[in-house]
Amino acid sequence: MVSESARMNSAAEARFRVQAPNSRPRATAVIALDRDSQSVIERLAGAGWQHASFFSAASADSLCDLSGRTRSLGDEVDRADLVVLVAGPGGRAHAASAIGEACSRRRVMTTGFVVAATSAPEREVSKTLAQLRPWSLMVVIAGHDSYIDDMLTALRV
Amino acid sequence: MLRKEQNDLLTRTGPDTPMGRMFRLYWVPALLASELPENDCPPVRVKLLSERLIAFRDTSGRYGLMDEFCAHRGVSLWFARNEECGLRCSYHGWKYDATGQCVDVPSEPEASGFAKKIKLRSYPLVERGGVLWTYMGPPETQPPPPEWEFATVPPKQTFTSKRFQESNWLQAMEGGIDSSHVSWLHRGDLNTDPLFKGARGNQYNLSDARPVFEVVESPGGLYIGARRNAEGGHYYWRITQWVMPSFTMIAPRGNHSVHGHFWIPIDDQTCWAWSYDYHPVRELTDTEVAAMRDGKGIHVRYVPGTFRPIANQDNDYLMDRAAQKAGRTFSGVEGIAMQDASLQESMGPVVDRTRENLVSTDNGIIMARHRLLRALKAFTDTGVAPPGIDPEHQRVRSAAIVLPPDVPFTEGAREVLIARPAVAPASV
């Protein structure tokens, strides 16, 4: 007699898994914190994501969208399920704290992403990390900036 | 999520698949040396990367690993006689040496030279650290033998087991780099398992169930750092190593042995979970080895005469709802290894990754897939050898370490992430 687990784990039974959608779209705000990350954001924005908005940090309480319009930081964080903070090496991610605080107040998940890290001196990467770390629940340092595309795809953005 | 074609690409490892060709560039564990304990012992059937093979140890102690089936009529050489430096098929007496070369066809005159024209596909098989390793790729790209520290320390410092897992290798391997599940699925074991309990680091684990992660590419794969709060504003870091394609090393605890896994495809629906425990600077105690043999830590107890766990899908993993309700186990399944395996097998033989909903803390998994796909493309398009083959990539360690808040773990732990003979591991 085959156990229930043995039967249910089989490839044959996998055919009967419910195929109805099991999640609703999650909104992701991707924010460039410095000049290095701006070009990455612009490239990403051209890829036709369905559930992502792209911004650059402007002031303590505002963001700038890619068409140059000013947006309220609070409003955009309110709309987001995930905020991805993108910065290059060199410690110019000063806006991380204001955005991070806004996310923290609203319990919005944050991911910090350091671009162009492999070609930069470690000290410069560390400066950026020190700015991102207190505000990021996940920090990613990838060898290739193309990783951010894969990450957004994996997260169903 | 992964697109279906990406999922197929990563999970299929047969000889004619891109991932199968890449996997074949590495030395992989094939069987335990103890499975071929003496010269002329019985041969052992081995299935690896969707190829059915036979392993044997000849009269002179040479190991052989070759096509399981006799070239004559396709009989399994598991029935063969292991005698006088070769396997002799029990059907018509054809005989093969350790390289797969046919050396005798009794029905044909020796002078005809017929036997020389028959050769079974064979692969090198070498012993390191109590494990027999094979390389199944093209001879011209065969790398130096493996340099993993667990396989190069003196024998009394290391213990390795393997268990049969009824799922594709990738979902098993992804469990090995999914650090965020430990505080949930295994929480009952941190303070009770003899190979885990007593470490100061366990308290950090249990008092902070929501670690913050940092994922950083390493030369051979990834460092996955899990950060928890420690005293005085410092951070307790647990740094897992993943080396391509399927080696993981878990951060150590106290003075316990260091452990980790290899996830090796048997075929596309099953894999071997290899589990090693070793200590870089001391012998394992009799008590530790007894606990490992008894299925503690990351090891399992077996159905007698097999490498199948005694708790398996045929007996519902010996599910104990009372233990689950009482909080002794989180899932109702006993033992760290089977807690993982039971859930991974429940996903089905090959999980449909188009339907998953990953979250930010899954970045270790996302980046491992990204690196595998990137390496696969570079290898397929331009023949670039993937990371993890270079012995330098294999001389690594995991670490558990407390660092000041402004020190990146890659900087603060740089030295301790490299395996150095006779240097103690960084552990808390």
Coordinates of C-alpha atoms in Angstrom, one line a residue:
Chain A
M1 CA 0.0 0.0 0.0
V2 CA 1.6 3.3 -1.1
S3 CA 1.5 6.0 1.6
E4 CA -0.3 9.2 1.0
S5 CA 3.0 11.1 0.9
A6 CA 4.5 8.8 -1.7
R7 CA 1.4 9.1 -3.9
M8 CA 1.1 12.9 -3.5
N9 CA 4.8 13.5 -4.2
S10 CA 4.6 11.8 -7.6
A11 CA 4.9 13.5 -11.0
A12 CA 1.4 12.1 -11.8
E13 CA -0.1 13.9 -8.9
A14 CA 1.6 17.2 -9.8
R15 CA -0.8 17.4 -12.7
F16 CA -3.6 18.0 -10.3
R17 CA -2.1 21.1 -8.7
V18 CA -4.4 24.0 -8.7
Q19 CA -3.4 26.3 -11.6
A20 CA -5.3 29.3 -10.5
P21 CA -3.3 32.5 -9.8
N22 CA -1.9 32.3 -6.3
S23 CA -0.8 35.9 -5.9
R24 CA -1.8 39.4 -6.7
P25 CA 0.7 41.8 -8.4
R26 CA 3.2 43.4 -6.0
A27 CA 4.2 47.0 -6.6
T28 CA 8.0 47.6 -6.6
A29 CA 9.6 51.0 -6.4
V30 CA 13.2 51.1 -7.7
I31 CA 15.1 54.1 -6.6
A32 CA 18.5 55.3 -7.8
L33 CA 20.3 56.9 -4.9
D34 CA 23.3 58.4 -6.8
R35 CA 24.6 59.2 -10.3
D36 CA 26.1 55.7 -10.8
S37 CA 22.8 54.0 -10.3
Q38 CA 20.8 56.5 -12.4
S39 CA 22.0 54.9 -15.7
V40 CA 21.1 51.4 -14.4
I41 CA 17.6 52.6 -13.5
E42 CA 17.1 54.2 -16.9
R43 CA 18.2 51.0 -18.6
L44 CA 15.9 48.9 -16.4
A45 CA 12.9 51.2 -17.0
G46 CA 13.0 50.5 -20.7
A47 CA 12.4 46.8 -20.2
G48 CA 8.7 47.1 -19.8
W49 CA 8.1 45.9 -16.3
Q50 CA 4.4 45.7 -15.3
H51 CA 4.5 46.4 -11.7
A52 CA 7.6 48.6 -11.2
S53 CA 8.1 52.3 -10.9
F54 CA 11.5 53.9 -11.3
F55 CA 12.7 57.0 -9.5
S56 CA 15.8 58.9 -8.4
A57 CA 16.2 60.3 -5.0
A58 CA 15.6 64.1 -4.9
S59 CA 15.2 65.4 -1.4
A60 CA 14.4 64.2 2.1
D61 CA 10.8 63.9 1.2
S62 CA 10.6 63.6 -2.5
L63 CA 11.6 61.5 -5.4
C64 CA 11.9 62.3 -9.1
D65 CA 10.4 60.1 -11.8
L66 CA 12.2 59.4 -15.0
S67 CA 10.3 62.1 -16.8
G68 CA 11.7 64.6 -14.3
R69 CA 8.5 65.1 -12.3
T70 CA 8.7 65.4 -8.5
R71 CA 6.8 62.8 -6.5
S72 CA 6.1 62.6 -2.8
L73 CA 8.3 60.0 -1.1
G74 CA 5.6 59.1 1.3
D75 CA 3.0 58.5 -1.4
E76 CA 5.3 56.3 -3.5
V77 CA 6.3 54.2 -0.5
D78 CA 2.7 53.9 0.4
R79 CA 2.0 52.4 -3.0
A80 CA 4.9 50.0 -2.9
D81 CA 5.2 46.5 -1.5
L82 CA 8.9 46.5 -2.0
V83 CA 11.4 49.3 -2.3
V84 CA 14.7 48.5 -4.1
L85 CA 17.5 51.0 -3.2
V86 CA 20.2 51.1 -5.9
A87 CA 23.5 52.8 -5.4
G88 CA 27.0 52.7 -6.7
P89 CA 30.2 52.6 -4.7
G90 CA 31.6 55.7 -3.1
G91 CA 29.2 56.4 -0.3
R92 CA 26.9 58.9 -2.1
A93 CA 23.8 57.1 -1.1
H94 CA 22.8 59.7 1.4
A95 CA 19.1 59.5 0.6
A96 CA 19.0 55.9 1.9
S97 CA 18.2 57.0 5.4
A98 CA 15.2 59.2 4.5
I99 CA 13.8 56.6 2.2
G100 CA 14.6 53.8 4.6
E101 CA 12.9 55.6 7.4
A102 CA 9.8 56.1 5.3
C103 CA 9.8 52.4 4.5
S104 CA 10.4 51.4 8.1
R105 CA 7.4 53.6 9.3
R106 CA 5.2 51.9 6.8
R107 CA 6.6 48.4 7.2
V108 CA 7.6 48.2 3.6
M109 CA 10.3 45.7 2.7
T110 CA 13.6 47.1 1.4
T111 CA 16.4 45.6 -0.6
G112 CA 19.7 47.4 -1.1
F113 CA 21.5 46.8 -4.3
V114 CA 25.1 47.9 -5.0
V115 CA 25.9 48.3 -8.7
A116 CA 29.3 48.4 -10.3
A117 CA 30.8 46.8 -7.2
T118 CA 33.3 44.4 -8.7
S119 CA 35.3 47.1 -10.5
A120 CA 35.4 49.4 -7.4
P121 CA 37.9 49.5 -4.5
E122 CA 36.4 47.6 -1.6
R123 CA 36.7 50.7 0.6
E124 CA 34.3 52.6 -1.7
V125 CA 31.8 49.7 -1.7
S126 CA 32.0 49.6 2.1
K127 CA 31.1 53.3 2.3
T128 CA 27.9 52.6 0.3
L129 CA 27.2 49.5 2.3
A130 CA 27.4 51.4 5.5
Q131 CA 24.7 53.8 4.2
L132 CA 22.4 51.0 2.8
R133 CA 22.8 48.4 5.6
P134 CA 20.7 50.1 8.3
W135 CA 17.8 50.5 6.0
S136 CA 17.9 47.3 3.9
L137 CA 16.5 44.0 5.0
M138 CA 18.4 42.4 2.2
V139 CA 21.6 43.6 0.6
V140 CA 22.9 42.3 -2.7
I141 CA 26.3 42.9 -4.2
A142 CA 26.3 41.2 -7.6
G143 CA 29.2 40.9 -10.1
H144 CA 26.9 42.0 -12.9
D145 CA 24.3 44.7 -12.9
S146 CA 22.2 42.4 -15.1
Y147 CA 21.4 40.6 -11.8
I148 CA 18.9 43.3 -10.9
D149 CA 16.9 42.3 -14.0
D150 CA 16.8 38.7 -12.9
M151 CA 16.0 39.7 -9.4
L152 CA 13.0 41.8 -10.5
T153 CA 11.8 38.9 -12.8
A154 CA 12.1 36.4 -10.0
L155 CA 10.1 38.7 -7.7
R156 CA 7.4 38.9 -10.4
V157 CA 7.8 42.6 -11.0
Chain B
M1 CA 9.9 32.6 -10.3
L2 CA 11.7 31.1 -13.2
R3 CA 10.3 30.8 -16.7
K4 CA 9.6 27.2 -17.7
E5 CA 12.4 27.0 -20.2
Q6 CA 14.9 28.3 -17.5
N7 CA 13.5 25.8 -15.0
D8 CA 13.9 23.0 -17.6
L9 CA 17.4 24.2 -18.4
L10 CA 18.6 24.1 -14.8
T11 CA 16.9 20.9 -13.7
R12 CA 17.8 18.6 -16.6
T13 CA 21.2 17.0 -16.3
G14 CA 21.3 14.1 -18.7
P15 CA 24.2 13.7 -21.0
D16 CA 22.7 15.6 -23.9
T17 CA 21.5 18.6 -21.9
P18 CA 23.4 21.9 -21.4
M19 CA 23.3 21.6 -17.6
G20 CA 24.3 18.0 -17.9
R21 CA 27.3 19.0 -19.9
M22 CA 28.3 21.7 -17.4
F23 CA 27.8 19.4 -14.4
R24 CA 30.2 17.0 -16.2
L25 CA 33.0 19.5 -16.0
Y26 CA 33.3 18.9 -12.2
W27 CA 34.5 16.1 -10.1
V28 CA 31.4 14.8 -8.3
P29 CA 31.0 12.4 -5.4
A30 CA 30.0 9.0 -6.9
L31 CA 29.9 6.7 -4.0
L32 CA 31.4 6.2 -0.5
A33 CA 34.7 4.4 -0.5
S34 CA 33.2 2.0 2.1
E35 CA 30.8 0.7 -0.6
L36 CA 33.8 -0.9 -2.3
P37 CA 35.6 -2.0 0.9
E38 CA 38.1 -4.5 -0.5
N39 CA 39.7 -5.8 -3.7
D40 CA 37.4 -8.0 -5.8
C41 CA 34.4 -7.1 -3.7
P42 CA 30.9 -7.1 -5.2
P43 CA 30.3 -4.4 -7.9
V44 CA 27.9 -1.6 -7.1
R45 CA 25.3 -0.1 -9.3
V46 CA 25.6 3.7 -9.6
K47 CA 23.3 6.1 -11.4
L48 CA 24.6 9.6 -11.9
L49 CA 23.5 12.4 -14.1
S50 CA 21.0 10.1 -15.7
E51 CA 23.6 7.5 -16.7
R52 CA 23.5 3.9 -15.3
L53 CA 27.0 2.8 -14.3
I54 CA 28.7 0.0 -12.5
A55 CA 31.5 0.7 -10.0
F56 CA 34.0 -2.0 -8.9
R57 CA 37.4 -2.4 -7.3
D58 CA 39.6 -4.9 -9.0
T59 CA 42.2 -7.4 -7.7
S60 CA 44.9 -4.9 -7.6
G61 CA 42.8 -2.2 -5.9
R62 CA 42.1 -0.1 -9.0
Y63 CA 38.7 1.5 -9.0
G64 CA 36.5 1.3 -12.1
L65 CA 33.3 3.1 -13.1
M66 CA 31.7 2.3 -16.4
D67 CA 28.6 1.6 -18.4
E68 CA 26.5 -0.8 -16.4
F69 CA 25.6 -3.1 -19.3
C70 CA 27.7 -5.6 -21.2
A71 CA 28.3 -4.7 -24.8
H72 CA 27.3 -8.1 -25.9
R73 CA 23.6 -8.5 -25.1
G74 CA 23.0 -5.7 -22.7
V75 CA 23.1 -7.7 -19.5
S76 CA 23.7 -5.8 -16.2
L77 CA 27.3 -6.2 -15.0
W78 CA 25.9 -6.1 -11.4
F79 CA 25.6 -9.9 -11.9
A80 CA 29.2 -10.1 -13.0
R81 CA 32.1 -11.9 -11.3
N82 CA 34.8 -9.5 -10.0
E83 CA 37.9 -11.6 -10.6
E84 CA 41.5 -11.4 -11.8
C85 CA 41.5 -7.7 -12.5
G86 CA 38.2 -7.4 -14.2
L87 CA 34.4 -7.8 -14.2
R88 CA 33.3 -10.9 -16.1
C89 CA 29.8 -10.9 -17.4
S90 CA 27.9 -13.9 -16.0
Y91 CA 26.0 -14.5 -19.2
H92 CA 28.7 -15.4 -21.8
G93 CA 31.9 -14.5 -19.9
W94 CA 32.9 -11.3 -21.6
K95 CA 35.4 -9.5 -19.3
Y96 CA 36.1 -5.8 -18.8
D97 CA 39.0 -4.1 -17.0
A98 CA 38.7 -1.0 -14.8
T99 CA 38.9 1.3 -17.8
G100 CA 35.9 -0.5 -19.5
Q101 CA 38.2 -2.2 -22.0
C102 CA 37.0 -5.6 -23.0
V103 CA 39.9 -8.0 -22.3
D104 CA 38.3 -11.4 -23.0
V105 CA 35.5 -12.7 -25.3
P106 CA 35.6 -16.4 -24.6
S107 CA 33.6 -17.4 -27.7
E108 CA 36.1 -15.6 -30.1
P109 CA 39.7 -16.8 -30.7
E110 CA 42.1 -14.6 -28.8
A111 CA 44.1 -14.1 -31.9
S112 CA 41.2 -12.4 -33.6
G113 CA 41.7 -9.3 -31.6
F114 CA 37.9 -8.9 -31.2
A115 CA 38.0 -8.0 -27.6
K116 CA 40.2 -5.0 -28.3
K117 CA 37.4 -3.6 -30.4
I118 CA 35.0 -3.6 -27.5
K119 CA 35.1 -0.9 -24.8
L120 CA 32.5 0.4 -22.5
R121 CA 32.2 4.1 -21.7
S122 CA 34.2 4.6 -18.4
Y123 CA 35.0 7.4 -16.1
P124 CA 37.9 7.9 -13.7
L125 CA 37.2 7.1 -10.1
V126 CA 39.5 8.4 -7.3
E127 CA 39.4 8.2 -3.6
R128 CA 39.6 11.3 -1.5
G129 CA 38.4 11.7 2.1
G130 CA 36.5 8.4 2.1
V131 CA 34.6 9.4 -1.0
L132 CA 35.0 8.0 -4.5
W133 CA 34.9 10.9 -7.0
T134 CA 34.3 10.8 -10.6
Y135 CA 34.7 13.1 -13.6
M136 CA 32.3 12.4 -16.4
G137 CA 33.3 15.2 -18.8
P138 CA 35.7 15.3 -21.8
P139 CA 39.2 14.0 -20.9
E140 CA 40.8 17.2 -22.3
T141 CA 39.0 19.3 -19.7
Q142 CA 39.5 17.1 -16.7
P143 CA 40.5 19.3 -13.7
P144 CA 42.9 18.5 -10.9
P145 CA 41.3 16.2 -8.2
P146 CA 38.9 17.9 -5.7
E147 CA 40.4 20.1 -2.9
W148 CA 37.4 20.4 -0.6
E149 CA 38.8 20.7 2.9
F150 CA 36.5 18.0 4.3
A151 CA 38.1 15.6 1.8
T152 CA 41.7 16.5 2.5
V153 CA 41.9 16.6 6.3
P154 CA 43.2 13.4 8.1
P155 CA 40.5 10.6 8.1
K156 CA 39.8 10.9 11.8
Q157 CA 38.7 14.5 11.4
T158 CA 36.0 13.9 8.9
F159 CA 32.8 11.9 8.4
T160 CA 30.6 11.7 5.3
S161 CA 27.3 10.1 4.6
K162 CA 24.8 10.1 1.7
R163 CA 21.1 9.7 1.5
F164 CA 18.7 9.1 -1.3
Q165 CA 16.4 12.1 -2.0
E166 CA 13.3 11.8 -4.1
S167 CA 13.4 15.2 -5.8
N168 CA 15.4 17.0 -8.4
W169 CA 18.8 18.2 -7.3
L170 CA 18.0 21.9 -7.7
Q171 CA 15.2 22.2 -5.1
A172 CA 17.3 20.2 -2.7
M173 CA 20.3 22.4 -3.3
E174 CA 18.2 25.6 -2.9
G175 CA 17.3 24.4 0.5
G176 CA 20.9 24.4 1.4
I177 CA 21.3 28.1 0.7
D178 CA 17.9 29.2 2.1
S179 CA 19.2 30.4 5.4
S180 CA 15.9 32.0 6.5
H181 CA 14.2 28.6 7.1
V182 CA 16.5 27.6 9.9
S183 CA 14.9 29.7 12.6
W184 CA 11.6 28.1 11.7
L185 CA 11.9 24.6 10.5
H186 CA 14.8 23.6 12.6
R187 CA 14.2 25.7 15.7
G188 CA 13.4 22.7 17.8
D189 CA 16.8 21.1 17.1
L190 CA 19.2 23.9 17.8
N191 CA 19.1 23.3 21.5
T192 CA 18.6 19.5 21.5
D193 CA 20.7 18.0 18.6
P194 CA 24.0 16.8 20.0
L195 CA 25.8 18.1 17.0
F196 CA 24.3 21.6 17.3
K197 CA 23.4 22.3 21.0
G198 CA 25.4 24.4 23.4
A199 CA 26.8 27.0 21.0
R200 CA 26.5 30.6 22.0
G201 CA 25.5 31.4 18.4
N202 CA 22.3 29.4 18.8
Q203 CA 21.0 32.0 21.2
Y204 CA 21.4 34.7 18.6
N205 CA 19.5 32.5 16.2
L206 CA 16.7 31.9 18.5
S207 CA 16.4 35.4 19.8
D208 CA 16.3 37.0 16.4
A209 CA 14.1 35.0 14.0
R210 CA 14.2 37.7 11.3
P211 CA 17.8 38.0 10.2
V212 CA 19.0 40.5 7.6
F213 CA 20.7 39.0 4.6
E214 CA 23.6 40.0 2.4
V215 CA 24.4 38.1 -0.7
V216 CA 27.8 38.6 -2.3
E217 CA 29.3 36.9 -5.3
S218 CA 32.4 34.9 -4.4
P219 CA 35.0 33.6 -6.9
G220 CA 33.4 30.2 -6.9
G221 CA 29.8 31.0 -6.2
L222 CA 28.2 33.0 -3.4
Y223 CA 28.7 34.1 0.2
I224 CA 25.3 34.3 1.9
G225 CA 25.6 36.3 5.1
A226 CA 22.8 36.2 7.7
R227 CA 23.1 39.1 10.2
R228 CA 21.5 39.1 13.6
N229 CA 21.9 41.4 16.5
A230 CA 24.6 40.6 19.1
E231 CA 25.7 42.4 22.3
G232 CA 27.0 45.9 22.3
G233 CA 25.5 46.9 19.0
H234 CA 27.6 44.3 17.2
Y235 CA 26.3 41.9 14.6
Y236 CA 26.4 38.1 14.6
W237 CA 27.1 36.9 11.1
R238 CA 26.5 33.4 9.8
I239 CA 28.2 33.1 6.4
T240 CA 27.2 30.1 4.2
Q241 CA 29.3 29.2 1.2
W242 CA 27.8 28.0 -2.0
V243 CA 30.3 26.9 -4.7
M244 CA 29.1 26.0 -8.1
P245 CA 27.3 23.9 -9.1
S246 CA 26.0 22.3 -5.9
F247 CA 28.4 22.5 -2.9
T248 CA 27.2 24.2 0.3
M249 CA 28.9 24.7 3.6
I250 CA 26.8 25.8 6.6
A251 CA 28.2 28.2 9.2
P252 CA 29.6 26.3 12.2
R253 CA 28.4 26.5 15.8
G254 CA 30.7 26.6 18.8
N255 CA 33.3 23.9 18.7
H256 CA 31.1 21.5 16.8
S257 CA 32.2 20.1 13.5
V258 CA 31.6 22.1 10.3
H259 CA 29.1 20.6 7.9
G260 CA 27.6 20.9 4.5
H261 CA 26.4 19.1 1.5
F262 CA 26.8 18.2 -2.1
W263 CA 23.6 17.8 -4.1
I264 CA 24.3 15.4 -7.0
P265 CA 21.7 14.5 -9.6
I266 CA 20.9 10.8 -9.9
D267 CA 18.4 11.6 -12.6
D268 CA 16.1 14.5 -13.1
Q269 CA 13.7 13.3 -10.4
T270 CA 16.1 12.0 -7.7
C271 CA 19.4 13.1 -6.2
W272 CA 22.0 12.1 -3.7
A273 CA 22.3 14.4 -0.7
W274 CA 25.9 14.1 0.4
S275 CA 26.5 15.3 4.0
Y276 CA 29.9 15.9 5.5
D277 CA 31.0 16.8 8.9
Y278 CA 34.6 17.7 9.7
H279 CA 36.8 19.7 12.0
P280 CA 39.8 21.5 10.5
V281 CA 42.0 21.1 13.6
R282 CA 40.8 18.2 15.7
E283 CA 39.7 14.6 15.4
L284 CA 36.0 14.0 15.7
T285 CA 35.2 12.3 19.0
D286 CA 33.7 8.8 19.2
T287 CA 30.5 10.4 20.6
E288 CA 30.3 12.7 17.6
V289 CA 30.8 10.0 15.1
A290 CA 28.3 7.8 16.9
A291 CA 25.8 10.6 16.8
M292 CA 26.4 11.0 13.0
R293 CA 26.0 7.3 12.4
D294 CA 22.8 7.5 14.5
G295 CA 21.4 10.1 12.1
K296 CA 21.9 13.2 14.2
G297 CA 22.8 16.6 12.9
I298 CA 22.5 16.6 9.1
H299 CA 22.7 12.8 8.8
V300 CA 19.9 10.2 8.8
R301 CA 19.3 6.6 9.8
Y302 CA 18.7 4.3 6.9
V303 CA 16.4 1.5 5.9
P304 CA 18.8 -1.4 6.5
G305 CA 21.0 -2.3 3.5
T306 CA 20.2 1.0 1.7
F307 CA 20.9 4.7 1.7
R308 CA 17.2 5.5 1.9
P309 CA 16.2 7.3 5.0
I310 CA 14.2 5.3 7.5
A311 CA 11.7 8.2 7.6
N312 CA 10.7 8.5 4.0
Q313 CA 7.6 9.2 1.8
D314 CA 6.5 5.6 2.0
N315 CA 5.8 6.0 5.8
D316 CA 4.8 9.7 5.7
Y317 CA 8.2 10.5 7.1
L318 CA 7.0 9.1 10.5
M319 CA 5.0 12.2 11.0
D320 CA 4.5 12.9 14.7
R321 CA 1.7 15.4 15.1
A322 CA 2.0 15.3 18.9
A323 CA 5.6 16.4 18.7
Q324 CA 4.6 19.2 16.3
K325 CA 1.8 20.3 18.6
A326 CA 4.1 20.3 21.6
G327 CA 6.7 22.3 19.8
R328 CA 9.4 19.6 19.9
T329 CA 9.5 19.8 16.1
F330 CA 8.1 22.5 14.0
S331 CA 6.9 20.3 11.1
G332 CA 6.3 17.0 12.9
V333 CA 9.2 15.4 11.2
E334 CA 12.2 14.4 13.3
G335 CA 15.8 15.3 12.4
I336 CA 17.2 18.2 10.5
A337 CA 17.9 16.3 7.3
M338 CA 14.5 14.8 7.0
Q339 CA 12.8 18.0 8.0
D340 CA 14.4 19.5 4.9
A341 CA 14.0 16.5 2.6
S342 CA 10.3 15.9 3.5
L343 CA 9.4 19.4 2.5
Q344 CA 11.5 19.4 -0.6
E345 CA 10.1 16.1 -1.8
S346 CA 6.5 17.4 -1.1
M347 CA 7.1 19.9 -3.9
G348 CA 7.0 17.1 -6.4
P349 CA 9.9 15.5 -8.3
V350 CA 10.6 18.8 -10.2
V351 CA 9.0 21.9 -8.6
D352 CA 7.1 24.2 -11.0
R353 CA 9.0 27.4 -10.4
T354 CA 6.7 29.4 -12.6
R355 CA 4.2 29.4 -9.8
E356 CA 6.4 30.4 -6.9
N357 CA 6.3 33.8 -5.2
L358 CA 9.8 34.6 -4.0
V359 CA 10.5 37.4 -1.6
S360 CA 13.4 39.6 -1.0
T361 CA 15.0 37.3 1.5
D362 CA 15.2 34.7 -1.2
N363 CA 17.9 36.6 -3.0
G364 CA 20.5 33.8 -2.2
I365 CA 18.4 31.4 -4.3
I366 CA 17.7 34.0 -6.9
M367 CA 21.4 34.8 -7.3
A368 CA 22.4 31.2 -7.3
R369 CA 20.1 30.6 -10.3
H370 CA 21.4 33.7 -11.9
R371 CA 25.0 32.5 -11.6
L372 CA 24.1 29.1 -12.8
L373 CA 22.3 30.5 -15.9
R374 CA 25.1 33.0 -16.5
A375 CA 27.8 30.3 -16.3
L376 CA 25.7 28.0 -18.5
K377 CA 25.4 30.7 -21.2
A378 CA 29.1 31.5 -21.1
F379 CA 30.0 27.8 -21.3
T380 CA 27.5 27.0 -24.0
D381 CA 28.2 30.0 -26.1
T382 CA 31.9 30.4 -25.8
G383 CA 33.2 27.4 -23.9
V384 CA 34.2 29.4 -20.8
A385 CA 34.8 27.0 -17.9
P386 CA 32.3 27.8 -15.1
P387 CA 33.4 28.8 -11.5
G388 CA 34.0 26.1 -8.9
I389 CA 36.3 23.9 -11.0
D390 CA 39.5 25.8 -9.9
P391 CA 40.9 24.2 -6.7
E392 CA 41.2 27.7 -5.3
H393 CA 37.4 28.0 -5.4
Q394 CA 37.2 24.8 -3.4
R395 CA 39.5 25.8 -0.5
V396 CA 36.8 27.7 1.3
R397 CA 35.1 27.7 4.7
S398 CA 31.9 28.9 6.1
A399 CA 32.1 31.1 9.2
A400 CA 30.2 32.4 12.3
I401 CA 31.6 35.6 13.6
V402 CA 30.7 38.7 15.6
L403 CA 31.7 41.9 13.9
P404 CA 31.4 45.7 14.6
P405 CA 28.4 47.1 12.7
D406 CA 30.5 49.2 10.3
V407 CA 32.6 46.2 9.0
P408 CA 31.3 44.4 5.9
F409 CA 31.4 40.6 6.5
T410 CA 33.5 40.1 3.4
E411 CA 36.1 42.4 4.9
G412 CA 35.9 41.3 8.6
A413 CA 35.7 37.6 7.7
R414 CA 38.0 37.6 4.6
E415 CA 40.7 35.5 6.1
V416 CA 38.4 33.0 7.8
L417 CA 36.5 32.3 4.6
I418 CA 39.6 30.6 3.2
A419 CA 40.5 27.0 4.3
R420 CA 44.0 27.0 5.8
P421 CA 45.5 23.8 7.2
A422 CA 45.7 23.6 11.0
V423 CA 43.9 26.9 11.4
A424 CA 40.7 26.7 13.5
P425 CA 37.4 27.8 11.9
A426 CA 35.7 31.0 12.9
S427 CA 32.8 29.9 15.0
V428 CA 30.5 31.2 17.8

